[in-house]
């Protein structure tokens, strides 16, 4: 880069004007130009995160390096769209982080039932801090057609009770959440209420949250309107 370009991009306000006109791909290319632009642009790449598995495109959980980059930038995430398969791995990564932090471990660990965990390759489970600034969450409770090609697929991705528990935990770890939308397959989830009978040993908070989730009206689309009870636990809900 020329000296004039260096001076231009050293001004954060001017850099913001440029990146506002770029898509994610171009912003990523700009961030790789030098360390200064990486520092300024990398947070922009994680404000809106999509975690799903598609063999025809790059996924954040495809490599250790991209997962570490996600862990480094979770506090920038404002919007998250996540599939069942990816949320199962994300939950295990967050639990790995909580296990490594003594204070958080003492405060949160007692409420984490063993069923939240899955057996996964240690190379896939990398500590990822909670997304404490998350504002919008969209989830898909339907297994993707590409499930057979996903090398980090976890058995809990096909267990309604565990999946609901995992989403309860994500809601509990998202104090700024103001919007929640979920899509699910009515045929696969119509027996969700039956799963409640297996939760007598779980903590009251988790059990209450699961009960709220299980009482969603069965349908192909369950929006935030059916989750008012859960979202009222979010202090900034309007």
PDB file of C-alpha atoms in Angstrom:
ATOM      1  CA  UNK A   1       0.000   0.000   0.000  1.00  0.00           C
ATOM      2  CA  UNK A   2       1.188   3.517  -0.754  1.00  0.00           C
ATOM      3  CA  UNK A   3       1.845   6.017   2.025  1.00  0.00           C
ATOM      4  CA  UNK A   4      -1.366   7.876   1.101  1.00  0.00           C
ATOM      5  CA  UNK A   5      -3.408   4.674   1.420  1.00  0.00           C
ATOM      6  CA  UNK A   6      -1.768   3.903   4.746  1.00  0.00           C
ATOM      7  CA  UNK A   7      -2.658   7.344   6.089  1.00  0.00           C
ATOM      8  CA  UNK A   8      -6.225   6.974   4.804  1.00  0.00           C
ATOM      9  CA  UNK A   9      -6.850   3.606   6.442  1.00  0.00           C
ATOM     10  CA  UNK A  10      -5.190   4.699   9.671  1.00  0.00           C
ATOM     11  CA  UNK A  11      -8.249   6.885  10.218  1.00  0.00           C
ATOM     12  CA  UNK A  12     -10.895   4.562  11.660  1.00  0.00           C
ATOM     13  CA  UNK A  13     -13.791   6.778  10.568  1.00  0.00           C
ATOM     14  CA  UNK A  14     -12.675   6.682   6.925  1.00  0.00           C
ATOM     15  CA  UNK A  15     -12.189   2.929   7.098  1.00  0.00           C
ATOM     16  CA  UNK A  16     -15.723   2.569   8.443  1.00  0.00           C
ATOM     17  CA  UNK A  17     -17.062   4.574   5.500  1.00  0.00           C
ATOM     18  CA  UNK A  18     -15.341   2.183   3.094  1.00  0.00           C
ATOM     19  CA  UNK A  19     -16.369  -1.040   4.820  1.00  0.00           C
ATOM     20  CA  UNK A  20     -19.988   0.120   4.983  1.00  0.00           C
ATOM     21  CA  UNK A  21     -20.053  -0.220   1.191  1.00  0.00           C
ATOM     22  CA  UNK A  22     -18.455  -3.678   1.107  1.00  0.00           C
ATOM     23  CA  UNK A  23     -19.932  -7.149   1.405  1.00  0.00           C
ATOM     24  CA  UNK A  24     -18.428  -9.744   3.744  1.00  0.00           C
ATOM     25  CA  UNK A  25     -16.159 -11.239   1.108  1.00  0.00           C
ATOM     26  CA  UNK A  26     -14.641  -7.878   0.198  1.00  0.00           C
ATOM     27  CA  UNK A  27     -14.345  -6.864   3.858  1.00  0.00           C
ATOM     28  CA  UNK A  28     -12.482 -10.101   4.548  1.00  0.00           C
ATOM     29  CA  UNK A  29     -10.122  -9.419   1.648  1.00  0.00           C
ATOM     30  CA  UNK A  30      -9.478  -5.904   2.960  1.00  0.00           C
ATOM     31  CA  UNK A  31      -8.816  -7.241   6.467  1.00  0.00           C
ATOM     32  CA  UNK A  32      -6.052  -9.476   5.127  1.00  0.00           C
ATOM     33  CA  UNK A  33      -4.162  -6.507   3.678  1.00  0.00           C
ATOM     34  CA  UNK A  34      -2.311  -5.596   6.874  1.00  0.00           C
ATOM     35  CA  UNK A  35      -2.526  -5.904  10.649  1.00  0.00           C
ATOM     36  CA  UNK A  36      -4.103  -2.481  11.101  1.00  0.00           C
ATOM     37  CA  UNK A  37      -6.978  -3.264   8.749  1.00  0.00           C
ATOM     38  CA  UNK A  38      -7.371  -6.699  10.303  1.00  0.00           C
ATOM     39  CA  UNK A  39      -7.822  -5.026  13.684  1.00  0.00           C
ATOM     40  CA  UNK A  40     -10.432  -2.623  12.289  1.00  0.00           C
ATOM     41  CA  UNK A  41     -12.301  -4.961   9.948  1.00  0.00           C
ATOM     42  CA  UNK A  42     -12.321  -8.344  11.676  1.00  0.00           C
ATOM     43  CA  UNK A  43     -15.093  -7.406  14.158  1.00  0.00           C
ATOM     44  CA  UNK A  44     -17.341  -6.473  11.208  1.00  0.00           C
ATOM     45  CA  UNK A  45     -17.096 -10.029   9.893  1.00  0.00           C
ATOM     46  CA  UNK A  46     -18.617 -11.450  13.073  1.00  0.00           C
ATOM     47  CA  UNK A  47     -21.510  -9.098  13.771  1.00  0.00           C
ATOM     48  CA  UNK A  48     -23.772 -11.321  11.680  1.00  0.00           C
ATOM     49  CA  UNK A  49     -22.832 -15.007  11.961  1.00  0.00           C
ATOM     50  CA  UNK A  50     -24.387 -17.945  10.168  1.00  0.00           C
ATOM     51  CA  UNK A  51     -23.536 -21.407  11.455  1.00  0.00           C
ATOM     52  CA  UNK A  52     -24.846 -24.178   9.257  1.00  0.00           C
ATOM     53  CA  UNK A  53     -23.345 -27.060   7.338  1.00  0.00           C
ATOM     54  CA  UNK A  54     -23.224 -27.031   3.571  1.00  0.00           C
ATOM     55  CA  UNK A  55     -20.581 -29.057   1.718  1.00  0.00           C
ATOM     56  CA  UNK A  56     -20.669 -26.549  -1.131  1.00  0.00           C
ATOM     57  CA  UNK A  57     -19.352 -23.602   0.878  1.00  0.00           C
ATOM     58  CA  UNK A  58     -16.907 -22.796   3.669  1.00  0.00           C
ATOM     59  CA  UNK A  59     -18.255 -23.231   7.209  1.00  0.00           C
ATOM     60  CA  UNK A  60     -16.822 -21.706  10.393  1.00  0.00           C
ATOM     61  CA  UNK A  61     -16.507 -25.098  12.087  1.00  0.00           C
ATOM     62  CA  UNK A  62     -14.659 -26.648   9.144  1.00  0.00           C
ATOM     63  CA  UNK A  63     -11.231 -25.925  10.625  1.00  0.00           C
ATOM     64  CA  UNK A  64      -9.518 -25.216  13.924  1.00  0.00           C
ATOM     65  CA  UNK A  65      -8.356 -21.809  12.709  1.00  0.00           C
ATOM     66  CA  UNK A  66     -11.808 -20.494  11.806  1.00  0.00           C
ATOM     67  CA  UNK A  67     -13.225 -21.792  15.090  1.00  0.00           C
ATOM     68  CA  UNK A  68     -10.457 -20.030  17.025  1.00  0.00           C
ATOM     69  CA  UNK A  69     -11.222 -16.844  15.090  1.00  0.00           C
ATOM     70  CA  UNK A  70     -14.890 -17.176  16.097  1.00  0.00           C
ATOM     71  CA  UNK A  71     -13.859 -17.640  19.738  1.00  0.00           C
ATOM     72  CA  UNK A  72     -11.751 -14.489  19.525  1.00  0.00           C
ATOM     73  CA  UNK A  73     -14.694 -12.442  18.251  1.00  0.00           C
ATOM     74  CA  UNK A  74     -17.802 -13.796  20.007  1.00  0.00           C
ATOM     75  CA  UNK A  75     -18.322 -10.504  21.859  1.00  0.00           C
ATOM     76  CA  UNK A  76     -18.912  -8.806  18.489  1.00  0.00           C
ATOM     77  CA  UNK A  77     -21.711 -11.176  17.447  1.00  0.00           C
ATOM     78  CA  UNK A  78     -25.095  -9.434  17.320  1.00  0.00           C
ATOM     79  CA  UNK A  79     -27.037 -11.735  14.992  1.00  0.00           C
ATOM     80  CA  UNK A  80     -26.752 -15.521  14.921  1.00  0.00           C
ATOM     81  CA  UNK A  81     -28.390 -18.019  12.600  1.00  0.00           C
ATOM     82  CA  UNK A  82     -27.582 -21.586  13.582  1.00  0.00           C
ATOM     83  CA  UNK A  83     -28.613 -25.089  12.577  1.00  0.00           C
ATOM     84  CA  UNK A  84     -29.154 -28.068  14.870  1.00  0.00           C
ATOM     85  CA  UNK A  85     -25.858 -29.709  13.911  1.00  0.00           C
ATOM     86  CA  UNK A  86     -23.812 -26.574  14.465  1.00  0.00           C
ATOM     87  CA  UNK A  87     -25.569 -25.636  17.685  1.00  0.00           C
ATOM     88  CA  UNK A  88     -24.733 -29.021  19.201  1.00  0.00           C
ATOM     89  CA  UNK A  89     -21.040 -28.381  18.540  1.00  0.00           C
ATOM     90  CA  UNK A  90     -21.306 -24.724  19.609  1.00  0.00           C
ATOM     91  CA  UNK A  91     -22.801 -25.803  22.950  1.00  0.00           C
ATOM     92  CA  UNK A  92     -19.917 -28.195  23.584  1.00  0.00           C
ATOM     93  CA  UNK A  93     -17.415 -25.473  22.675  1.00  0.00           C
ATOM     94  CA  UNK A  94     -19.066 -23.044  25.109  1.00  0.00           C
ATOM     95  CA  UNK A  95     -19.056 -25.676  27.861  1.00  0.00           C
ATOM     96  CA  UNK A  96     -15.349 -26.231  27.216  1.00  0.00           C
ATOM     97  CA  UNK A  97     -14.798 -22.497  27.731  1.00  0.00           C
ATOM     98  CA  UNK A  98     -16.864 -22.413  30.931  1.00  0.00           C
ATOM     99  CA  UNK A  99     -14.897 -25.382  32.253  1.00  0.00           C
ATOM    100  CA  UNK A 100     -11.693 -23.420  31.711  1.00  0.00           C
ATOM    101  CA  UNK A 101     -12.836 -20.304  33.573  1.00  0.00           C
ATOM    102  CA  UNK A 102     -12.994 -20.860  37.317  1.00  0.00           C
ATOM    103  CA  UNK A 103     -15.436 -18.079  38.265  1.00  0.00           C
ATOM    104  CA  UNK A 104     -17.929 -18.846  35.503  1.00  0.00           C
ATOM    105  CA  UNK A 105     -17.546 -22.532  36.156  1.00  0.00           C
ATOM    106  CA  UNK A 106     -18.554 -22.087  39.785  1.00  0.00           C
ATOM    107  CA  UNK A 107     -21.558 -19.932  38.909  1.00  0.00           C
ATOM    108  CA  UNK A 108     -22.954 -21.855  35.948  1.00  0.00           C
ATOM    109  CA  UNK A 109     -21.696 -25.424  36.129  1.00  0.00           C
ATOM    110  CA  UNK A 110     -24.242 -26.681  38.733  1.00  0.00           C
ATOM    111  CA  UNK A 111     -27.096 -26.013  36.290  1.00  0.00           C
ATOM    112  CA  UNK A 112     -25.503 -27.883  33.397  1.00  0.00           C
ATOM    113  CA  UNK A 113     -26.998 -31.384  33.121  1.00  0.00           C
ATOM    114  CA  UNK A 114     -24.731 -34.140  31.743  1.00  0.00           C
ATOM    115  CA  UNK A 115     -27.116 -34.621  28.806  1.00  0.00           C
ATOM    116  CA  UNK A 116     -25.976 -31.299  27.365  1.00  0.00           C
ATOM    117  CA  UNK A 117     -22.650 -32.814  26.450  1.00  0.00           C
ATOM    118  CA  UNK A 118     -21.899 -34.954  23.443  1.00  0.00           C
ATOM    119  CA  UNK A 119     -19.067 -37.252  22.540  1.00  0.00           C
ATOM    120  CA  UNK A 120     -17.043 -35.334  19.996  1.00  0.00           C
ATOM    121  CA  UNK A 121     -13.511 -35.404  18.717  1.00  0.00           C
ATOM    122  CA  UNK A 122     -11.295 -33.217  20.888  1.00  0.00           C
ATOM    123  CA  UNK A 123      -9.998 -31.578  17.724  1.00  0.00           C
ATOM    124  CA  UNK A 124     -13.496 -30.244  17.023  1.00  0.00           C
ATOM    125  CA  UNK A 125     -14.317 -28.950  20.511  1.00  0.00           C
ATOM    126  CA  UNK A 126     -12.414 -25.699  21.003  1.00  0.00           C
ATOM    127  CA  UNK A 127     -13.302 -23.320  23.886  1.00  0.00           C
ATOM    128  CA  UNK A 128     -15.653 -20.614  22.607  1.00  0.00           C
ATOM    129  CA  UNK A 129     -16.871 -17.881  25.015  1.00  0.00           C
ATOM    130  CA  UNK A 130     -20.621 -17.170  25.208  1.00  0.00           C
ATOM    131  CA  UNK A 131     -22.007 -14.544  22.826  1.00  0.00           C
ATOM    132  CA  UNK A 132     -22.954 -12.120  25.578  1.00  0.00           C
ATOM    133  CA  UNK A 133     -23.875  -9.297  23.173  1.00  0.00           C
ATOM    134  CA  UNK A 134     -26.156 -11.438  21.026  1.00  0.00           C
ATOM    135  CA  UNK A 135     -29.374  -9.588  20.152  1.00  0.00           C
ATOM    136  CA  UNK A 136     -31.056 -11.692  17.457  1.00  0.00           C
ATOM    137  CA  UNK A 137     -31.145 -15.487  17.315  1.00  0.00           C
ATOM    138  CA  UNK A 138     -32.639 -17.575  14.525  1.00  0.00           C
ATOM    139  CA  UNK A 139     -32.510 -21.356  14.810  1.00  0.00           C
ATOM    140  CA  UNK A 140     -33.516 -24.243  12.581  1.00  0.00           C
ATOM    141  CA  UNK A 141     -34.706 -27.326  14.446  1.00  0.00           C
ATOM    142  CA  UNK A 142     -34.642 -29.396  11.269  1.00  0.00           C
ATOM    143  CA  UNK A 143     -31.779 -31.692  10.281  1.00  0.00           C
ATOM    144  CA  UNK A 144     -30.166 -30.628   7.026  1.00  0.00           C
ATOM    145  CA  UNK A 145     -30.131 -32.857   3.992  1.00  0.00           C
ATOM    146  CA  UNK A 146     -26.319 -32.696   4.097  1.00  0.00           C
ATOM    147  CA  UNK A 147     -26.104 -34.372   7.502  1.00  0.00           C
ATOM    148  CA  UNK A 148     -24.283 -37.431   6.132  1.00  0.00           C
ATOM    149  CA  UNK A 149     -21.424 -35.227   4.893  1.00  0.00           C
ATOM    150  CA  UNK A 150     -20.853 -33.384   8.183  1.00  0.00           C
ATOM    151  CA  UNK A 151     -17.684 -34.653   9.853  1.00  0.00           C
ATOM    152  CA  UNK A 152     -18.508 -32.957  13.187  1.00  0.00           C
ATOM    153  CA  UNK A 153     -22.056 -34.330  13.500  1.00  0.00           C
ATOM    154  CA  UNK A 154     -22.949 -35.135  17.125  1.00  0.00           C
ATOM    155  CA  UNK A 155     -25.534 -37.651  18.308  1.00  0.00           C
ATOM    156  CA  UNK A 156     -27.373 -35.017  20.344  1.00  0.00           C
ATOM    157  CA  UNK A 157     -28.386 -33.352  17.079  1.00  0.00           C
ATOM    158  CA  UNK A 158     -31.109 -35.987  16.805  1.00  0.00           C
ATOM    159  CA  UNK A 159     -32.302 -35.829  20.431  1.00  0.00           C
ATOM    160  CA  UNK A 160     -35.199 -33.353  20.970  1.00  0.00           C
ATOM    161  CA  UNK A 161     -34.757 -33.194  24.748  1.00  0.00           C
ATOM    162  CA  UNK A 162     -31.054 -32.395  24.585  1.00  0.00           C
ATOM    163  CA  UNK A 163     -31.473 -29.899  21.767  1.00  0.00           C
ATOM    164  CA  UNK A 164     -34.105 -27.992  23.731  1.00  0.00           C
ATOM    165  CA  UNK A 165     -31.867 -28.005  26.796  1.00  0.00           C
ATOM    166  CA  UNK A 166     -29.012 -26.636  24.724  1.00  0.00           C
ATOM    167  CA  UNK A 167     -31.142 -23.797  23.402  1.00  0.00           C
ATOM    168  CA  UNK A 168     -32.285 -22.994  26.947  1.00  0.00           C
ATOM    169  CA  UNK A 169     -28.641 -22.691  27.926  1.00  0.00           C
ATOM    170  CA  UNK A 170     -27.904 -20.396  24.986  1.00  0.00           C
ATOM    171  CA  UNK A 171     -30.848 -18.195  25.985  1.00  0.00           C
ATOM    172  CA  UNK A 172     -29.578 -18.062  29.569  1.00  0.00           C
ATOM    173  CA  UNK A 173     -26.143 -16.974  28.326  1.00  0.00           C
ATOM    174  CA  UNK A 174     -27.556 -14.202  26.105  1.00  0.00           C
ATOM    175  CA  UNK A 175     -28.632 -11.346  28.425  1.00  0.00           C
ATOM    176  CA  UNK A 176     -29.088  -8.852  25.564  1.00  0.00           C
ATOM    177  CA  UNK A 177     -31.290 -11.073  23.417  1.00  0.00           C
ATOM    178  CA  UNK A 178     -34.373  -9.251  22.114  1.00  0.00           C
ATOM    179  CA  UNK A 179     -35.451 -11.430  19.182  1.00  0.00           C
ATOM    180  CA  UNK A 180     -35.813 -15.184  18.782  1.00  0.00           C
ATOM    181  CA  UNK A 181     -37.168 -17.160  15.858  1.00  0.00           C
ATOM    182  CA  UNK A 182     -37.233 -20.928  15.389  1.00  0.00           C
ATOM    183  CA  UNK A 183     -38.260 -23.187  12.537  1.00  0.00           C
ATOM    184  CA  UNK A 184     -39.031 -26.806  13.264  1.00  0.00           C
ATOM    185  CA  UNK A 185     -40.611 -29.837  11.663  1.00  0.00           C
ATOM    186  CA  UNK A 186     -43.983 -30.494  13.305  1.00  0.00           C
ATOM    187  CA  UNK A 187     -43.824 -34.233  12.645  1.00  0.00           C
ATOM    188  CA  UNK A 188     -40.428 -34.630  14.294  1.00  0.00           C
ATOM    189  CA  UNK A 189     -41.222 -32.443  17.314  1.00  0.00           C
ATOM    190  CA  UNK A 190     -44.832 -33.272  18.110  1.00  0.00           C
ATOM    191  CA  UNK A 191     -43.726 -35.481  21.013  1.00  0.00           C
ATOM    192  CA  UNK A 192     -41.711 -32.731  22.731  1.00  0.00           C
ATOM    193  CA  UNK A 193     -44.074 -32.672  25.725  1.00  0.00           C
ATOM    194  CA  UNK A 194     -43.337 -36.345  26.351  1.00  0.00           C
ATOM    195  CA  UNK A 195     -39.675 -35.487  26.820  1.00  0.00           C
ATOM    196  CA  UNK A 196     -40.539 -33.458  29.936  1.00  0.00           C
ATOM    197  CA  UNK A 197     -41.101 -36.643  31.920  1.00  0.00           C
ATOM    198  CA  UNK A 198     -37.388 -37.431  31.718  1.00  0.00           C
ATOM    199  CA  UNK A 199     -36.279 -34.157  33.284  1.00  0.00           C
ATOM    200  CA  UNK A 200     -37.083 -34.578  36.978  1.00  0.00           C
ATOM    201  CA  UNK A 201     -33.394 -34.547  37.887  1.00  0.00           C
ATOM    202  CA  UNK A 202     -32.623 -31.360  35.973  1.00  0.00           C
ATOM    203  CA  UNK A 203     -32.349 -27.954  37.605  1.00  0.00           C
ATOM    204  CA  UNK A 204     -35.597 -25.933  38.060  1.00  0.00           C
ATOM    205  CA  UNK A 205     -34.410 -23.176  35.717  1.00  0.00           C
ATOM    206  CA  UNK A 206     -33.568 -25.559  32.897  1.00  0.00           C
ATOM    207  CA  UNK A 207     -36.737 -27.587  33.449  1.00  0.00           C
ATOM    208  CA  UNK A 208     -38.895 -24.455  33.389  1.00  0.00           C
ATOM    209  CA  UNK A 209     -37.235 -23.252  30.215  1.00  0.00           C
ATOM    210  CA  UNK A 210     -37.710 -26.611  28.526  1.00  0.00           C
ATOM    211  CA  UNK A 211     -41.358 -26.646  29.512  1.00  0.00           C
ATOM    212  CA  UNK A 212     -41.823 -23.245  27.900  1.00  0.00           C
ATOM    213  CA  UNK A 213     -40.164 -24.499  24.734  1.00  0.00           C
ATOM    214  CA  UNK A 214     -42.208 -27.693  24.659  1.00  0.00           C
ATOM    215  CA  UNK A 215     -45.425 -25.679  24.861  1.00  0.00           C
ATOM    216  CA  UNK A 216     -44.802 -23.981  21.533  1.00  0.00           C
ATOM    217  CA  UNK A 217     -47.728 -24.450  19.173  1.00  0.00           C
ATOM    218  CA  UNK A 218     -46.783 -27.314  16.891  1.00  0.00           C
ATOM    219  CA  UNK A 219     -46.206 -26.075  13.369  1.00  0.00           C
ATOM    220  CA  UNK A 220     -43.647 -25.647  10.657  1.00  0.00           C
ATOM    221  CA  UNK A 221     -42.831 -22.133  11.860  1.00  0.00           C
ATOM    222  CA  UNK A 222     -42.557 -21.130  15.515  1.00  0.00           C
ATOM    223  CA  UNK A 223     -41.737 -17.450  15.796  1.00  0.00           C
ATOM    224  CA  UNK A 224     -40.775 -15.241  18.714  1.00  0.00           C
ATOM    225  CA  UNK A 225     -44.480 -14.700  19.435  1.00  0.00           C
ATOM    226  CA  UNK A 226     -44.684 -18.190  20.894  1.00  0.00           C
ATOM    227  CA  UNK A 227     -41.656 -17.648  23.137  1.00  0.00           C
ATOM    228  CA  UNK A 228     -42.676 -14.595  25.156  1.00  0.00           C
ATOM    229  CA  UNK A 229     -42.352 -16.441  28.460  1.00  0.00           C
ATOM    230  CA  UNK A 230     -38.737 -17.369  27.790  1.00  0.00           C
ATOM    231  CA  UNK A 231     -37.719 -14.032  26.362  1.00  0.00           C
ATOM    232  CA  UNK A 232     -39.110 -12.184  29.381  1.00  0.00           C
ATOM    233  CA  UNK A 233     -36.041 -13.504  31.182  1.00  0.00           C
ATOM    234  CA  UNK A 234     -33.959 -11.286  28.898  1.00  0.00           C
ATOM    235  CA  UNK A 235     -33.610  -7.911  30.705  1.00  0.00           C
ATOM    236  CA  UNK A 236     -33.569  -5.812  27.536  1.00  0.00           C
ATOM    237  CA  UNK A 237     -36.611  -7.365  25.898  1.00  0.00           C
ATOM    238  CA  UNK A 238     -39.034  -4.768  24.531  1.00  0.00           C
TER     239      UNK A 238
END
